[in-house]
Amino acid sequence: MIDFVLQPTQEGELRRRVLFWLPAPLPVLGLVYLLVGGAFSAAGWTILLAASVGVGTLLLAMIVQPTPLPEGLAPPVSARRSLHRFRQFTQLRVALALVPMAIGACAAIAGGGMYPLFAALALAWPQLLLAMPTFFTITKARRAMEAWGTTAYLWHALSRPAKVTWPIATPLARSYRAWRTDRARRLAQQKEQDQQQEKAWKEAVAQEKLNPTETVASAKGEQETEDGSGLQRTRKLHALPEETADQDNEPTALIPKPEPVEESPEPVQTADGPSSVSGPSGTVNRAARHLLDQGGALGLNVRNRRRGQANRRPPSHKP
């Protein structure tokens, strides 16, 4: 049986395609059973719908046959075309068998019971058996192709060698193997790059140990920094426009050092009249007048401008 299924010919390939879809109704049956809650009774129109679709597809599978081959074909061309048309015929029968299964499942869910799906499966499973490339199926298809007098070398084409493949499992397995190969190649390249980088790093470390020029240069730079010769000069900062425009922000002049004045009696104006005062108080008064005449930082004009008062002296708080 295994040799019959895994036969490496074109006929065996078509047989495997049909056998792959043969257990397909079983998962659909279990899923619909869970969705409807295990109920069997359903609305009558759903059962009628599923049964009518199954009958229609069964009649199409029994009536429809491959189209005849054109006249005047060479044997190799005839064999190739007959094989291509028989493949299409087999795929059409498989599709006609799967359609009532899908319609029956939808009708069962809509009706709330399993009877529509049972009716569809009773008419769909036989169509999968009709799609199987048996002796009678192949003979009937060959006669339909030879209706116009051209010999169809169908048996010879079906006996050609072919790889053992399955409809969905084989492409997935091929994709998985290709992904694993690509992944192994990328990992090998990454490992090789890591080894090269590690080797280059080791060579750089060994070269640095043999020729420590960078260390000496860095030590020299540090020494220059400590000495101050390696420092860079900073540029002079200019004043901002708003600082130059404001005349109140002028720097105050240095307070001049008072010159020693000889102590001599000098008349001092008082409220009662002129009087001559001598001693320390006279010296202090002369020094104060000298500062006021020169207009230093402690002048009244400067202090009044900074306080916002032009020519007004502050009131005295003396008693």
Short mmCIF file of C-alpha atoms in Angstrom, two decimals:
data_model
loop_
_atom_site.label_atom_id
_atom_site.label_comp_id
_atom_site.label_asym_id
_atom_site.label_seq_id
_atom_site.Cartn_x
_atom_site.Cartn_y
_atom_site.Cartn_z
CA MET A 1 0.00 0.00 0.00
CA ILE A 2 2.85 2.40 0.84
CA ASP A 3 4.51 1.69 -2.50
CA PHE A 4 1.20 2.31 -4.23
CA VAL A 5 0.78 5.69 -2.51
CA LEU A 6 4.42 6.79 -2.79
CA GLN A 7 4.82 5.72 -6.39
CA PRO A 8 7.31 8.20 -7.99
CA THR A 9 5.37 8.77 -11.18
CA GLN A 10 2.95 11.35 -12.53
CA GLU A 11 0.06 9.05 -11.69
CA GLY A 12 1.32 8.68 -8.14
CA GLU A 13 1.57 12.46 -7.81
CA LEU A 14 -2.07 12.93 -8.80
CA ARG A 15 -3.09 10.16 -6.46
CA ARG A 16 -1.31 11.83 -3.54
CA ARG A 17 -3.11 15.10 -4.28
CA VAL A 18 -6.47 13.38 -4.00
CA LEU A 19 -5.51 11.41 -0.88
CA PHE A 20 -4.35 14.60 0.83
CA TRP A 21 -7.88 16.08 0.63
CA LEU A 22 -9.65 12.84 1.54
CA PRO A 23 -9.52 13.40 5.38
CA ALA A 24 -10.25 17.13 5.03
CA PRO A 25 -13.97 16.82 6.07
CA LEU A 26 -13.04 15.39 9.49
CA PRO A 27 -11.62 18.63 11.00
CA VAL A 28 -14.55 20.54 9.52
CA LEU A 29 -16.96 18.08 11.11
CA GLY A 30 -15.39 18.49 14.57
CA LEU A 31 -15.32 22.29 14.35
CA VAL A 32 -18.97 22.55 13.31
CA TYR A 33 -19.96 20.11 16.06
CA LEU A 34 -18.40 22.42 18.64
CA LEU A 35 -20.00 25.53 17.16
CA VAL A 36 -23.55 24.14 17.09
CA GLY A 37 -23.25 22.62 20.55
CA GLY A 38 -23.77 19.01 19.48
CA ALA A 39 -27.29 19.51 18.11
CA PHE A 40 -28.38 17.52 15.03
CA SER A 41 -31.74 18.98 14.02
CA ALA A 42 -31.67 22.08 11.83
CA ALA A 43 -33.96 24.17 9.69
CA GLY A 44 -35.32 22.43 6.58
CA TRP A 45 -34.10 25.04 4.12
CA THR A 46 -30.49 24.60 5.31
CA ILE A 47 -30.65 20.85 4.70
CA LEU A 48 -32.19 21.42 1.26
CA LEU A 49 -29.50 23.95 0.38
CA ALA A 50 -26.63 21.63 1.32
CA ALA A 51 -28.18 18.66 -0.46
CA SER A 52 -28.89 20.60 -3.66
CA VAL A 53 -25.30 21.89 -3.84
CA GLY A 54 -23.94 18.37 -3.30
CA VAL A 55 -26.15 16.91 -6.03
CA GLY A 56 -25.15 19.64 -8.47
CA THR A 57 -21.41 19.15 -7.94
CA LEU A 58 -21.79 15.35 -8.21
CA LEU A 59 -23.53 15.63 -11.57
CA LEU A 60 -20.85 18.01 -12.83
CA ALA A 61 -18.08 15.65 -11.74
CA MET A 62 -19.70 12.73 -13.58
CA ILE A 63 -20.58 14.63 -16.76
CA VAL A 64 -17.63 16.95 -17.29
CA GLN A 65 -14.69 15.36 -19.14
CA PRO A 66 -11.44 16.68 -20.65
CA THR A 67 -11.73 18.47 -23.97
CA PRO A 68 -10.51 16.65 -27.14
CA LEU A 69 -7.00 17.16 -28.42
CA PRO A 70 -6.52 19.06 -31.69
CA GLU A 71 -5.63 17.11 -34.79
CA GLY A 72 -2.13 16.65 -36.19
CA LEU A 73 -0.16 16.62 -32.94
CA ALA A 74 3.15 14.80 -32.66
CA PRO A 75 3.38 12.01 -30.04
CA PRO A 76 5.56 14.00 -27.57
CA VAL A 77 3.28 17.02 -27.84
CA SER A 78 0.19 14.85 -27.53
CA ALA A 79 1.54 13.18 -24.38
CA ARG A 80 2.43 16.52 -22.80
CA ARG A 81 -0.94 18.11 -23.56
CA SER A 82 -2.93 15.08 -22.48
CA LEU A 83 -1.08 15.02 -19.13
CA HIS A 84 -1.75 18.73 -18.62
CA ARG A 85 -5.47 18.35 -19.33
CA PHE A 86 -5.78 15.33 -17.06
CA ARG A 87 -4.20 17.31 -14.24
CA GLN A 88 -6.71 20.10 -14.72
CA PHE A 89 -9.53 17.55 -14.81
CA THR A 90 -8.37 16.01 -11.49
CA GLN A 91 -8.05 19.40 -9.81
CA LEU A 92 -11.55 20.36 -11.01
CA ARG A 93 -13.04 17.24 -9.43
CA VAL A 94 -11.27 17.92 -6.13
CA ALA A 95 -12.59 21.48 -6.11
CA LEU A 96 -16.12 20.28 -6.89
CA ALA A 97 -15.86 17.92 -3.90
CA LEU A 98 -14.71 20.64 -1.50
CA VAL A 99 -17.45 23.13 -2.44
CA PRO A 100 -20.39 21.18 -0.90
CA MET A 101 -18.34 20.66 2.27
CA ALA A 102 -17.95 24.41 2.77
CA ILE A 103 -21.61 25.11 1.89
CA GLY A 104 -22.78 22.31 4.23
CA ALA A 105 -20.69 23.68 7.13
CA CYS A 106 -22.12 27.19 6.69
CA ALA A 107 -25.67 25.83 6.43
CA ALA A 108 -25.18 23.74 9.59
CA ILE A 109 -23.98 26.75 11.54
CA ALA A 110 -26.85 28.87 10.27
CA GLY A 111 -29.44 26.15 11.00
CA GLY A 112 -27.98 25.20 14.38
CA GLY A 113 -27.67 21.47 13.63
CA MET A 114 -25.44 18.86 11.99
CA TYR A 115 -27.88 17.48 9.39
CA PRO A 116 -26.93 19.93 6.60
CA LEU A 117 -23.27 18.99 6.94
CA PHE A 118 -24.09 15.29 6.98
CA ALA A 119 -26.05 15.64 3.75
CA ALA A 120 -23.20 17.56 2.10
CA LEU A 121 -20.58 15.03 3.19
CA ALA A 122 -22.68 12.13 1.91
CA LEU A 123 -22.56 13.67 -1.57
CA ALA A 124 -19.00 15.13 -1.42
CA TRP A 125 -16.93 12.15 -0.31
CA PRO A 126 -17.83 10.05 -3.36
CA GLN A 127 -16.61 12.87 -5.58
CA LEU A 128 -13.12 12.55 -4.08
CA LEU A 129 -13.16 8.88 -5.00
CA LEU A 130 -14.19 9.84 -8.54
CA ALA A 131 -11.22 12.22 -8.73
CA MET A 132 -8.81 9.38 -7.90
CA PRO A 133 -6.75 8.42 -11.03
CA THR A 134 -7.95 4.83 -11.31
CA PHE A 135 -8.03 2.62 -14.40
CA PHE A 136 -11.61 3.49 -15.32
CA THR A 137 -11.11 7.25 -14.75
CA ILE A 138 -7.97 7.34 -16.90
CA THR A 139 -9.55 5.27 -19.66
CA LYS A 140 -12.64 7.45 -19.83
CA ALA A 141 -10.56 10.64 -19.90
CA ARG A 142 -8.32 9.22 -22.67
CA ARG A 143 -11.31 8.39 -24.83
CA ALA A 144 -12.67 11.91 -24.35
CA MET A 145 -9.36 13.37 -25.50
CA GLU A 146 -9.29 11.15 -28.60
CA ALA A 147 -12.78 12.24 -29.76
CA TRP A 148 -11.33 14.14 -32.76
CA GLY A 149 -9.08 11.32 -33.89
CA THR A 150 -5.81 12.38 -32.26
CA THR A 151 -4.10 9.68 -30.24
CA ALA A 152 -3.66 10.70 -26.60
CA TYR A 153 -0.59 9.09 -25.07
CA LEU A 154 -2.01 9.54 -21.59
CA TRP A 155 -0.77 6.25 -20.13
CA HIS A 156 2.72 6.97 -21.34
CA ALA A 157 2.63 10.48 -19.85
CA LEU A 158 1.34 9.23 -16.49
CA SER A 159 4.14 6.66 -16.28
CA ARG A 160 6.86 9.31 -16.41
CA PRO A 161 8.98 9.69 -13.25
CA ALA A 162 8.07 12.42 -10.76
CA LYS A 163 9.17 13.44 -7.31
CA VAL A 164 7.14 12.40 -4.29
CA THR A 165 5.37 15.59 -3.18
CA TRP A 166 2.29 16.54 -1.18
CA PRO A 167 0.12 19.59 -1.91
CA ILE A 168 0.75 21.74 1.20
CA ALA A 169 3.24 19.82 3.34
CA THR A 170 5.96 19.67 0.70
CA PRO A 171 6.10 23.45 -0.02
CA LEU A 172 6.13 24.19 3.71
CA ALA A 173 8.93 21.69 4.31
CA ARG A 174 10.89 23.14 1.39
CA SER A 175 10.49 26.65 2.74
CA TYR A 176 11.57 25.52 6.21
CA ARG A 177 14.68 23.83 4.85
CA ALA A 178 15.56 26.92 2.83
CA TRP A 179 15.11 29.09 5.93
CA ARG A 180 17.37 26.81 7.98
CA THR A 181 20.04 26.85 5.28
CA ASP A 182 19.92 30.62 5.03
CA ARG A 183 20.06 30.97 8.80
CA ALA A 184 23.06 28.63 9.05
CA ARG A 185 24.85 30.60 6.32
CA ARG A 186 24.18 33.92 8.07
CA LEU A 187 25.39 32.52 11.41
CA ALA A 188 28.56 31.24 9.76
CA GLN A 189 29.23 34.64 8.19
CA GLN A 190 28.63 36.41 11.49
CA LYS A 191 30.94 34.01 13.29
CA GLU A 192 33.64 34.58 10.69
CA GLN A 193 33.29 38.35 11.03
CA ASP A 194 33.54 38.08 14.82
CA GLN A 195 36.70 36.02 14.50
CA GLN A 196 38.21 38.55 12.11
CA GLN A 197 37.38 41.42 14.45
CA GLU A 198 38.85 39.59 17.41
CA LYS A 199 42.01 38.82 15.44
CA ALA A 200 42.36 42.44 14.36
CA TRP A 201 41.88 43.57 17.96
CA LYS A 202 44.58 41.22 19.20
CA GLU A 203 46.98 42.44 16.51
CA ALA A 204 46.28 46.06 17.45
CA VAL A 205 46.95 45.34 21.14
CA ALA A 206 50.19 43.53 20.33
CA GLN A 207 51.33 46.38 18.07
CA GLU A 208 50.53 48.93 20.74
CA LYS A 209 52.60 46.99 23.27
CA LEU A 210 55.56 46.86 20.89
CA ASN A 211 55.37 50.53 19.82
CA PRO A 212 53.86 52.65 22.63
CA THR A 213 54.06 55.96 20.76
CA GLU A 214 50.61 57.09 21.70
CA THR A 215 51.38 56.73 25.40
CA VAL A 216 54.47 58.95 25.15
CA ALA A 217 52.55 61.53 23.13
CA SER A 218 49.75 61.59 25.66
CA ALA A 219 52.24 61.94 28.54
CA LYS A 220 53.92 64.84 26.76
CA GLY A 221 50.55 66.50 26.23
CA GLU A 222 49.74 66.14 29.93
CA GLN A 223 53.09 67.67 30.87
CA GLU A 224 52.48 70.65 28.62
CA THR A 225 49.07 71.08 30.18
CA GLU A 226 50.56 71.09 33.67
CA ASP A 227 53.24 73.59 32.67
CA GLY A 228 50.67 75.86 31.14
CA SER A 229 52.32 76.03 27.72
CA GLY A 230 49.72 73.77 26.17
CA LEU A 231 46.81 75.92 27.21
CA GLN A 232 44.98 77.84 24.53
CA ARG A 233 44.44 81.56 24.73
CA THR A 234 40.93 82.80 25.13
CA ARG A 235 39.63 85.68 23.06
CA LYS A 236 38.51 88.95 24.58
CA LEU A 237 34.77 89.27 25.05
CA HIS A 238 33.16 92.46 23.76
CA ALA A 239 30.42 94.27 25.58
CA LEU A 240 26.85 93.72 24.56
CA PRO A 241 24.92 96.53 22.80
CA GLU A 242 22.58 97.03 25.70
CA GLU A 243 25.51 97.37 28.06
CA THR A 244 27.22 100.03 25.91
CA ALA A 245 23.99 101.99 25.43
CA ASP A 246 23.29 102.23 29.16
CA GLN A 247 25.30 105.15 30.53
CA ASP A 248 24.38 104.31 34.11
CA ASN A 249 26.46 101.14 33.96
CA GLU A 250 29.73 103.06 33.56
CA PRO A 251 32.44 101.83 35.89
CA THR A 252 33.15 104.14 38.79
CA ALA A 253 36.46 105.93 38.94
CA LEU A 254 39.05 105.01 41.46
CA ILE A 255 38.96 106.96 44.68
CA PRO A 256 41.96 109.24 44.67
CA LYS A 257 44.21 109.09 47.64
CA PRO A 258 43.96 112.34 49.58
CA GLU A 259 47.14 114.35 49.68
CA PRO A 260 48.46 115.36 53.06
CA VAL A 261 47.37 118.87 53.86
CA GLU A 262 49.16 121.06 56.27
CA GLU A 263 47.13 122.01 59.26
CA SER A 264 46.39 125.70 59.06
CA PRO A 265 43.55 127.64 60.48
CA GLU A 266 40.87 128.35 57.87
CA PRO A 267 37.73 130.29 58.42
CA VAL A 268 34.60 128.20 58.28
CA GLN A 269 31.24 129.66 57.37
CA THR A 270 28.54 128.95 59.93
CA ALA A 271 25.04 130.10 60.48
CA ASP A 272 26.16 132.77 62.94
CA GLY A 273 29.08 133.99 60.90
CA PRO A 274 32.57 133.18 59.80
CA SER A 275 34.69 131.42 62.31
CA SER A 276 38.15 130.00 62.20
CA VAL A 277 38.40 126.29 63.04
CA SER A 278 41.65 124.52 63.39
CA GLY A 279 42.57 120.97 64.26
CA PRO A 280 41.36 117.61 62.99
CA SER A 281 37.88 118.79 62.06
CA GLY A 282 39.25 121.41 59.71
CA THR A 283 41.42 118.86 57.97
CA VAL A 284 38.46 116.53 57.43
CA ASN A 285 36.37 119.34 55.99
CA ARG A 286 39.08 120.32 53.55
CA ALA A 287 39.49 116.70 52.40
CA ALA A 288 35.73 116.34 51.86
CA ARG A 289 35.58 119.50 49.78
CA HIS A 290 38.55 118.27 47.77
CA LEU A 291 36.75 115.00 46.92
CA LEU A 292 33.56 116.82 46.00
CA ASP A 293 35.43 119.16 43.70
CA GLN A 294 37.11 116.27 41.84
CA GLY A 295 33.79 114.35 41.41
CA GLY A 296 34.85 110.78 42.32
CA ALA A 297 32.80 107.64 42.77
CA LEU A 298 31.35 108.97 45.98
CA GLY A 299 30.09 112.17 44.40
CA LEU A 300 26.54 113.23 44.90
CA ASN A 301 25.85 113.33 41.15
CA VAL A 302 26.79 109.67 40.69
CA ARG A 303 24.80 108.56 43.71
CA ASN A 304 21.80 110.62 42.69
CA ARG A 305 21.82 109.23 39.12
CA ARG A 306 21.91 105.68 40.39
CA ARG A 307 19.04 106.34 42.76
CA GLY A 308 16.99 107.98 40.01
CA GLN A 309 17.17 111.42 41.59
CA ALA A 310 18.94 114.14 39.63
CA ASN A 311 19.58 117.08 42.05
CA ARG A 312 17.90 116.09 45.26
CA ARG A 313 19.71 115.23 48.40
CA PRO A 314 18.25 112.57 50.65
CA PRO A 315 16.54 113.82 53.78
CA SER A 316 18.57 113.80 56.94
CA HIS A 317 17.58 111.38 59.66
CA LYS A 318 19.52 113.11 62.37
CA PRO A 319 17.50 114.36 65.32
#
